[in-house]
Short mmCIF file of C-alpha atoms in Angstrom, two decimals:
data_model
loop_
_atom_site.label_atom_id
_atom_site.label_comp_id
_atom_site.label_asym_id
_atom_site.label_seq_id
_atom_site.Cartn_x
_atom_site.Cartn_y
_atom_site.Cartn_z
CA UNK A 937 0.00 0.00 0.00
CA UNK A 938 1.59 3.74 -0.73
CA UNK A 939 -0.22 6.79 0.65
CA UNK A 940 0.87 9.49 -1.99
CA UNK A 941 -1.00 12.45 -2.66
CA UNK A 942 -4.06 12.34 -0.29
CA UNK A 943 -4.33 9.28 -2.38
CA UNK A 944 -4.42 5.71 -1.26
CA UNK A 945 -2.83 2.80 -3.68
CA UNK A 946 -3.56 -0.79 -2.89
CA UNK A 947 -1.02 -2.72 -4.58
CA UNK A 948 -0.87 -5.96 -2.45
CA UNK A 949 -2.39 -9.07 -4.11
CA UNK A 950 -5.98 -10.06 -2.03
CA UNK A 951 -5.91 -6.84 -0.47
CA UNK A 952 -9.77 -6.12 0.30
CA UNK A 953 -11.14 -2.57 1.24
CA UNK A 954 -13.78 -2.84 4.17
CA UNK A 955 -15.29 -0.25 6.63
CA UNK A 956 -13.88 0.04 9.90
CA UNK A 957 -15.93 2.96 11.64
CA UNK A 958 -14.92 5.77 9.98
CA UNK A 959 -12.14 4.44 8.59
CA UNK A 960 -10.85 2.27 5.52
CA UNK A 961 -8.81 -0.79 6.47
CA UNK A 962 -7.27 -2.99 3.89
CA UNK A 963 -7.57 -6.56 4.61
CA UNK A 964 -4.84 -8.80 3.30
CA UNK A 965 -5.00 -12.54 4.01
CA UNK A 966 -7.67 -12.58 7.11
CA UNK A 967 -5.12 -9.78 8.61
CA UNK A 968 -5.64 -6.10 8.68
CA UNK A 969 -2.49 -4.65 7.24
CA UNK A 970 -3.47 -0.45 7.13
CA UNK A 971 -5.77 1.73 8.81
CA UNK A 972 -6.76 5.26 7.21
CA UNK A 973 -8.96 8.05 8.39
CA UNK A 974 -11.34 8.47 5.04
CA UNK A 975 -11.68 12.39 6.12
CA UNK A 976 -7.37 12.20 5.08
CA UNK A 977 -8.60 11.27 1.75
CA UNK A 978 -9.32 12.16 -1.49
CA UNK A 979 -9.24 9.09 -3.28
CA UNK A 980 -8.27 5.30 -3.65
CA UNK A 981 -6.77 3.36 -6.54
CA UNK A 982 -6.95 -0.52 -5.93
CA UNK A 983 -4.93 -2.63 -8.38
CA UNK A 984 -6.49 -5.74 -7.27
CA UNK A 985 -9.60 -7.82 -8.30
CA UNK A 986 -10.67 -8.45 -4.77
CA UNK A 987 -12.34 -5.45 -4.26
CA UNK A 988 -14.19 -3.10 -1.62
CA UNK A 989 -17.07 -4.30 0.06
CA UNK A 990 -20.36 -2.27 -0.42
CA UNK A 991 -19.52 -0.58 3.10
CA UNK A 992 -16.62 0.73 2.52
CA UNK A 993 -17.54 2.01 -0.75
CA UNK A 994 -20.53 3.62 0.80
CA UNK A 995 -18.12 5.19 2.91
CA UNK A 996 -16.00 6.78 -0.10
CA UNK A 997 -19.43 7.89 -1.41
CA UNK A 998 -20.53 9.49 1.39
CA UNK A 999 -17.19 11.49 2.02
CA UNK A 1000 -16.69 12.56 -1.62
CA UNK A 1001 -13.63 9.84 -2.32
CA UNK A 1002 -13.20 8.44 -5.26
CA UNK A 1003 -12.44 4.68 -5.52
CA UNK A 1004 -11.21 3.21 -9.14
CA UNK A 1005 -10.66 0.13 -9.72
CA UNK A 1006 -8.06 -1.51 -12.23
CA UNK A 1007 -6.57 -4.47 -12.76
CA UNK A 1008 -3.12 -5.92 -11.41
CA UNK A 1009 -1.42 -5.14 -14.70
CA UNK A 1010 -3.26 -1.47 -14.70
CA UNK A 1011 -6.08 -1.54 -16.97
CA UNK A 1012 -8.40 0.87 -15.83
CA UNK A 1013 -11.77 -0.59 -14.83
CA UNK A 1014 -14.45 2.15 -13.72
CA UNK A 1015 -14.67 4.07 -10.78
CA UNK A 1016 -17.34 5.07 -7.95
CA UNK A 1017 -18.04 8.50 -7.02
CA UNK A 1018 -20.84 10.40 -4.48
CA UNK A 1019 -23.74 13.23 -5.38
CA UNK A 1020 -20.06 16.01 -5.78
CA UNK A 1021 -18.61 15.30 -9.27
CA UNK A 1022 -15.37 17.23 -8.72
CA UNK A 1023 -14.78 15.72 -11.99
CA UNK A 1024 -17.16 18.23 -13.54
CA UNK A 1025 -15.38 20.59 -12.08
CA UNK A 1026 -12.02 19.47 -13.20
CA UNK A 1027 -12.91 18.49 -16.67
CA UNK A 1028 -14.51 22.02 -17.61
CA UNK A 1029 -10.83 23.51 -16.06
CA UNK A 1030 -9.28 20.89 -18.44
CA UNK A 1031 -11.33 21.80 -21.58
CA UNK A 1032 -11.51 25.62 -20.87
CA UNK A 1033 -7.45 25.81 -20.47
CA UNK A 1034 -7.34 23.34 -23.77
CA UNK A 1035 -8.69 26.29 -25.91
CA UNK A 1036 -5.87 28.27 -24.24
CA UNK A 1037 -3.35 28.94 -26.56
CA UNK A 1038 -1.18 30.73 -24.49
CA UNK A 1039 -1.47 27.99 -21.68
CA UNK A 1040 -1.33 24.89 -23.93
CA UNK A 1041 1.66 26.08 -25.41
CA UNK A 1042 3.23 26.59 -21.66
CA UNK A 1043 2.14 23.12 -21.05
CA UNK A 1044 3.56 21.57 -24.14
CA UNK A 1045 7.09 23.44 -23.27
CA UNK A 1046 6.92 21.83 -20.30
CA UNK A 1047 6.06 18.51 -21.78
CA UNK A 1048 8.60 18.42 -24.30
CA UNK A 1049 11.73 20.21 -22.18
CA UNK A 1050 11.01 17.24 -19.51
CA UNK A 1051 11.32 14.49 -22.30
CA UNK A 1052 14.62 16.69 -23.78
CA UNK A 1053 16.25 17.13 -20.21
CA UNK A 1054 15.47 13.28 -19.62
CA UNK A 1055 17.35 12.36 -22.94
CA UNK A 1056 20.25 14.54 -21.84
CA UNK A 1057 20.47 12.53 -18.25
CA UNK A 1058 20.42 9.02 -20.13
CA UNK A 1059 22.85 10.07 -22.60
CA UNK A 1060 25.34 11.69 -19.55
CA UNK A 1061 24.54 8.76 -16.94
CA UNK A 1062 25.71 6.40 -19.95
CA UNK A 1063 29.21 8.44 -20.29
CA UNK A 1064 29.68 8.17 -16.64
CA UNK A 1065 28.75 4.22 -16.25
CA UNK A 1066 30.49 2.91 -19.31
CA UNK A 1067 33.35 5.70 -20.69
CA UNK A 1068 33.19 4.42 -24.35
CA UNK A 1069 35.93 5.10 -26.50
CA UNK A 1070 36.97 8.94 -27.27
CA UNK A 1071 35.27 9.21 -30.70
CA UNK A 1072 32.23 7.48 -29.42
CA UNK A 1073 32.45 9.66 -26.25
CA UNK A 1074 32.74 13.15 -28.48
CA UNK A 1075 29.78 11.86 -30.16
CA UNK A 1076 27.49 11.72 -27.65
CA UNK A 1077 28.74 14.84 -25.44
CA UNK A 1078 28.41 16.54 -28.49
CA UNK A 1079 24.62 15.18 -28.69
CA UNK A 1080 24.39 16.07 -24.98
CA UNK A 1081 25.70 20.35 -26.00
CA UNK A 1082 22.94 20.23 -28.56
CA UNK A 1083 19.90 19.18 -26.48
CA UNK A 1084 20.26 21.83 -23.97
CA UNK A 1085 20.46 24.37 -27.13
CA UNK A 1086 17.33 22.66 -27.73
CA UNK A 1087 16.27 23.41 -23.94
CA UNK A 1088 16.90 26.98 -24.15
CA UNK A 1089 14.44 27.32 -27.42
CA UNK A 1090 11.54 26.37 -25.59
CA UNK A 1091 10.81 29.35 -23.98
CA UNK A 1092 10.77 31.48 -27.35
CA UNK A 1093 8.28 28.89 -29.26
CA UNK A 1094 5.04 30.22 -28.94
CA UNK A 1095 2.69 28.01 -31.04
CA UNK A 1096 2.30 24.33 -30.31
CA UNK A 1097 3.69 23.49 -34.11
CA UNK A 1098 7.30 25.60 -33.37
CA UNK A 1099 7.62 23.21 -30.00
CA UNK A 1100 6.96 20.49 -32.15
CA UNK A 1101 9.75 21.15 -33.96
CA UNK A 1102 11.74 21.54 -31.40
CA UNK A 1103 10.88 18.04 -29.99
CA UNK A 1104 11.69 16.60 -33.33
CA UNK A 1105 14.70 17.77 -33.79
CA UNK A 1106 15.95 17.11 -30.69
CA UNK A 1107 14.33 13.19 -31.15
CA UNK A 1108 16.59 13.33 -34.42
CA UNK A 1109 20.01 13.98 -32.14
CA UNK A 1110 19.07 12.17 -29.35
CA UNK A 1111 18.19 9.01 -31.63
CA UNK A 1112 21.46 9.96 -34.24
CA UNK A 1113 23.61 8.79 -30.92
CA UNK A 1114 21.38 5.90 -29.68
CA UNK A 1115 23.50 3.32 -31.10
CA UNK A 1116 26.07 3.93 -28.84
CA UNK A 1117 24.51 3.42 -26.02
CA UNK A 1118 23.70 -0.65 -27.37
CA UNK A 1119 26.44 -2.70 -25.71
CA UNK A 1120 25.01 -6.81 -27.10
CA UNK A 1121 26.64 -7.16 -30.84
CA UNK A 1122 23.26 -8.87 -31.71
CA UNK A 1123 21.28 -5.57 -31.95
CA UNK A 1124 21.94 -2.59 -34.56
CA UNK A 1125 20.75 0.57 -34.65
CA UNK A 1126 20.32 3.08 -37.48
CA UNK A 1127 17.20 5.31 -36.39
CA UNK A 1128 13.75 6.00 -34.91
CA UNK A 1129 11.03 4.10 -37.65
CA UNK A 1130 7.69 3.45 -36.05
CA UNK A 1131 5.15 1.96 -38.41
CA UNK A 1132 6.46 -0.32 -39.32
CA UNK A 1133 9.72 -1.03 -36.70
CA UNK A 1134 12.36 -1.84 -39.03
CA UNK A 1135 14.25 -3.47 -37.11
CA UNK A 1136 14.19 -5.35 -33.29
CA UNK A 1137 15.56 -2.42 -30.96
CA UNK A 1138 12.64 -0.19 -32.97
CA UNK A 1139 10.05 -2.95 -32.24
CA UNK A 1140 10.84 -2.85 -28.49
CA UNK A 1141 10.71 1.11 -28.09
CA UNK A 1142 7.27 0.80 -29.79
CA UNK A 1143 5.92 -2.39 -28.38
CA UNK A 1144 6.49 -0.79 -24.45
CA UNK A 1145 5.82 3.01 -25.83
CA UNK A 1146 2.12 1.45 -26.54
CA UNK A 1147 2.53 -0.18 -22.65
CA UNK A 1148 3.05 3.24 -21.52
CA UNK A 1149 0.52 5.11 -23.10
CA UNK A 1150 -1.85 2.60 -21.69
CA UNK A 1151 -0.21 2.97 -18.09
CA UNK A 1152 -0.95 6.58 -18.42
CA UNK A 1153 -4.53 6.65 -20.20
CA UNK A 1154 -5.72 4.67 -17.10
CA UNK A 1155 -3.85 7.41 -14.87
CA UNK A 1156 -5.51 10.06 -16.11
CA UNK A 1157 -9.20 8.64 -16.50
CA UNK A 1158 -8.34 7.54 -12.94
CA UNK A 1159 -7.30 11.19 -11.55
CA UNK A 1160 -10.77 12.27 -13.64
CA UNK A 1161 -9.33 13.76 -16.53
CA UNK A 1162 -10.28 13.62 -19.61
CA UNK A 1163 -7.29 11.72 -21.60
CA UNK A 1164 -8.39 12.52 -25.17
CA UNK A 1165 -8.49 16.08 -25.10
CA UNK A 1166 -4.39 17.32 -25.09
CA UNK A 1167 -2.97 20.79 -24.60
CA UNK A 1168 0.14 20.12 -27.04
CA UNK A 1169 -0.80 17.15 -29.19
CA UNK A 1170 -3.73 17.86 -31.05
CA UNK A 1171 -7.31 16.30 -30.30
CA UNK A 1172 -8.12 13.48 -33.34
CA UNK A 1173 -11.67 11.15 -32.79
CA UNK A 1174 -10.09 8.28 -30.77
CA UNK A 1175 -6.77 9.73 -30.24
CA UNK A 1176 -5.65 9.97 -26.49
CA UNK A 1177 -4.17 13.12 -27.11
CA UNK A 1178 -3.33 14.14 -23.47
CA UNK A 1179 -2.21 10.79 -22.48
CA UNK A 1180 0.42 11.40 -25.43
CA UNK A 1181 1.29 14.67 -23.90
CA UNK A 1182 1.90 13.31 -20.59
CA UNK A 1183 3.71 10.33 -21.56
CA UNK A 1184 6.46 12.20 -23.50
CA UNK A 1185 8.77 13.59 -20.25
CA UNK A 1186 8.25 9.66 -19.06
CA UNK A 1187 9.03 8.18 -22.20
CA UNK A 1188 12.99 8.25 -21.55
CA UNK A 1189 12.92 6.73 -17.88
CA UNK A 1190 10.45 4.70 -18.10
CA UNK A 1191 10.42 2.63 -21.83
CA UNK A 1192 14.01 3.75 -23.01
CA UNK A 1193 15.97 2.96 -20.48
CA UNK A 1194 13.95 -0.57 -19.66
CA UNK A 1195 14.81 -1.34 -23.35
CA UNK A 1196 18.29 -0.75 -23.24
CA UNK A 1197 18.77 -2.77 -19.99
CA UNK A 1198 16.87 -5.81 -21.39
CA UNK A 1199 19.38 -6.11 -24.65
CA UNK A 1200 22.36 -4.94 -22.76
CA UNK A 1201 21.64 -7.69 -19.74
CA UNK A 1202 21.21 -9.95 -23.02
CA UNK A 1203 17.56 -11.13 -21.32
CA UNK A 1204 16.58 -10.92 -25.32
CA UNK A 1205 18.14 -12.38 -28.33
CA UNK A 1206 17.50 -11.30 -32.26
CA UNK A 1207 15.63 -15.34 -32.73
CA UNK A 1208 12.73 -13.73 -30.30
CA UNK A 1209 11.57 -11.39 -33.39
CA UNK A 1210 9.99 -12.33 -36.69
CA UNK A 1211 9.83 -10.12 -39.87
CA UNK A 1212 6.33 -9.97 -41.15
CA UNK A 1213 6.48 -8.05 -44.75
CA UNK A 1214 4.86 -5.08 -44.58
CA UNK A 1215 4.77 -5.02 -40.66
CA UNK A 1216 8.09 -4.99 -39.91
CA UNK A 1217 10.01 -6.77 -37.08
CA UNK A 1218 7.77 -8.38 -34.48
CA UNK A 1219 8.02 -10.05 -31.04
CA UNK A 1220 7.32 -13.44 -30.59
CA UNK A 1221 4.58 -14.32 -28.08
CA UNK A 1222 5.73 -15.83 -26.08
CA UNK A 1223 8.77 -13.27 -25.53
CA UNK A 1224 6.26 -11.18 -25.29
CA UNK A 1225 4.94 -12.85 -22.13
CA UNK A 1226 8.67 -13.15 -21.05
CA UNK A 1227 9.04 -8.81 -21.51
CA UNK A 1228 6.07 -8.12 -19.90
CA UNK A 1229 6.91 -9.83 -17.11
CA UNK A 1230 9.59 -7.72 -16.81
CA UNK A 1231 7.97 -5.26 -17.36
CA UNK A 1232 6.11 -5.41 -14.55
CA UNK A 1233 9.13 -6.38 -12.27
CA UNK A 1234 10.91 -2.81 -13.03
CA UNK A 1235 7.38 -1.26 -12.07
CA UNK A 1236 8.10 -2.28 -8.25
CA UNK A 1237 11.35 -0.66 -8.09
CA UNK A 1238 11.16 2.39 -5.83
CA UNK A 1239 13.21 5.89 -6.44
CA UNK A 1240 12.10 8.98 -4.46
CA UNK A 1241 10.30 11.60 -6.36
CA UNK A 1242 12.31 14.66 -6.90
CA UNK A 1243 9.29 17.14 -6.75
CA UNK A 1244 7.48 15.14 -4.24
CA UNK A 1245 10.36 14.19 -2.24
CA UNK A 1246 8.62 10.37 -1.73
CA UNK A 1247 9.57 7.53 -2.17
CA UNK A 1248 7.20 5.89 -5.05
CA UNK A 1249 7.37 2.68 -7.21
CA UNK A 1250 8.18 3.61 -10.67
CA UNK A 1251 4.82 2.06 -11.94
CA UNK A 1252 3.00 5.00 -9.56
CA UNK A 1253 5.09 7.70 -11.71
CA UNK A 1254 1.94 7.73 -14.08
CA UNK A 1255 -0.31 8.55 -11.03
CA UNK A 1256 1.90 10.96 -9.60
CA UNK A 1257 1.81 12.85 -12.62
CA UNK A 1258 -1.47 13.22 -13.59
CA UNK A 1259 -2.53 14.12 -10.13
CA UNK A 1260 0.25 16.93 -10.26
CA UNK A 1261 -1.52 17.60 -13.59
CA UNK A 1262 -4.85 17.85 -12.10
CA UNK A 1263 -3.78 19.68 -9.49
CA UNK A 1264 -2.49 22.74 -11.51
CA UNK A 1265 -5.65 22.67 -13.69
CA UNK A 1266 -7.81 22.97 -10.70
CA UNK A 1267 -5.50 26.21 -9.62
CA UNK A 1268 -3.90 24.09 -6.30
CA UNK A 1269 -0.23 24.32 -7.73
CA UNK A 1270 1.25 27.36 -9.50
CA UNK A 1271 2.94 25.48 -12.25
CA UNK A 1272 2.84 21.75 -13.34
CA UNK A 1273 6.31 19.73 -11.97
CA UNK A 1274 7.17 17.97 -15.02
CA UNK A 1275 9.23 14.51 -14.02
CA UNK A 1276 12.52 15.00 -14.74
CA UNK A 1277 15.27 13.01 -13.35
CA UNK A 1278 18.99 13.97 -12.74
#
């Protein structure tokens, strides 16, 4: 269980929400493991299929929590709320501040300079752990200089298309150097090519990208927001465009840097992909089973948050976002703390 946030989390396996006065306790194996006060919250997230019993989700109702449900693997499932929809409330900040240009373009900076100042830390924290060779090395310093020029344009875009730009050019350097940091012979490199993946290391980006924009979809319908309708990626009939704004300051921590370990540990060899024609490289099934699970492994392994100053698993960072998110929509924080990590 994490308490982050006003917000509960029940991560444990047959955990089980019941009423205890006015309380919630979670229930784990006939024991009760946690005790909260539901006036110290605001809502609960249960990643469990056990449940709440009808008490204790009367008691969220009647104190204005909301309890979502989703499953172990983080598929969001519905949620409960009383008579006060503070998602009303939130959702009408959400849309209003959408037809913001001014504002959505802040946003998207922020978006996009914590996905360019994430790319600079993976690039530096491979120079320190591994000190290739000096041309190598040159290479990627020099890739490191350019994204912070790329930083410091941010600030003077002022239409969602210019920061656009900026995030693609800085994709282009960040991805021109990429190679380098691929230490298992097996796997090659050239660039970025999404539809189809051209090749394995492309396949894995996308394959956990589309992981990621799921973990952060159910985040956001789970905070109350509304994750189709974006502030820097344009709204499109069935196109999550705010989940795809959120995810892009995560994308580098979170998918990158779990591909990179996986073929650099060697936990994935090039016989685990088949070429299909036009759709590229593909992962086999039952690798797939094999990535997911650790997938879900590196979701359990706890840093502290550097705007929250708490310790969190990594598969919370999602959550902690979009509540920070919500948060500075519904005027409670002065700016929104993109995650960036040193």
């Amino acid at each position: 269980m994490r308490h982050l946030l006003n917000t509960l989390y029940v991560l444990t396996p047959n955990a089980y929400l019941q009423k205890d006065g006015e309380s919630l306790a979670v229930k784990v194996e006939d024991e009760i493991a946690l005790r909260v006060p539901i006036h110290n919250l605001e809502s609960v997230v249960c990643f469990t299929f056990m449940g709440a019993s009808p008490g204790a989700m009367a008691l969220c109702i009647d104190h204005g929590v909301k309890l979502s449900f989703l499953s172990p693997s983080g598929r969001f499932i519905g949620s409960l709320e009383g008579a006060i929809k503070g998602n009303v409330l939130l959702r009408r900040a959400q849309y209003r501040m959408s037809e913001d240009e001014l504002l959505s373009t802040h946003l998207g900076s922020l978006f996009i300079g914590g996905k360019i100042a994430n790319h600079r830390s993976i690039l530096r924290r491979f120079l320190r752990d591994h000190h290739p060779d000096e041309t190598i090395t040159e290479e990627i310093e020099n890739a490191v200089c350019l994204l912070k020029r790329e930083l410091g344009m941010l600030p003077h875009q002022h239409t969602r298309l210019e920061i656009m730009g900026v995030e693609g050019y800085s994709a282009n350097i960040y991805f021109g150097v990429f190679k380098h940091l691929i230490l298992n012979p097996e796997f090659q490199f050239e660039k970025r090519s999404k539809r189809p993946p051209k090749d394995e290391v492309n396949a894995l980006l996308s394959f956990f990208y589309t992981f990621l924009a799921h973990d952060v979809r159910a985040a956001l319908e789970t905070v109350g927001l509304d994750a189709y309708v974006g502030f820097l990626h344009t709204d499109r009939p069935g196109r999550p465009s705010l989940a795809l704004d959120l995810m892009e300051e995560l994308r580098g921590y979170l998918v990158d840097r779990f591909v990179l370990s996986v073929i650099n540990k060697r936990q994935i060899h090039k016989n685990d992909f088949i070429v299909q024609g036009e759709n590229g490289y593909l992962i086999r099934e039952d690798t797939r089973k094999e990535l997911i699970s650790l997938w879900q492994k590196r979701k359990k392994d706890v840093i502290t948050h550097p705007f929250l100053q708490e310790k969190i698993p990594i598969g919370l960072l999602p959550y902690a976002q979009a509540q920070l998110l919500s948060r500075f929509l519904r005027g409670d924080l002065d700016n929104y703390p993109v995650f960036v990590i040193t």
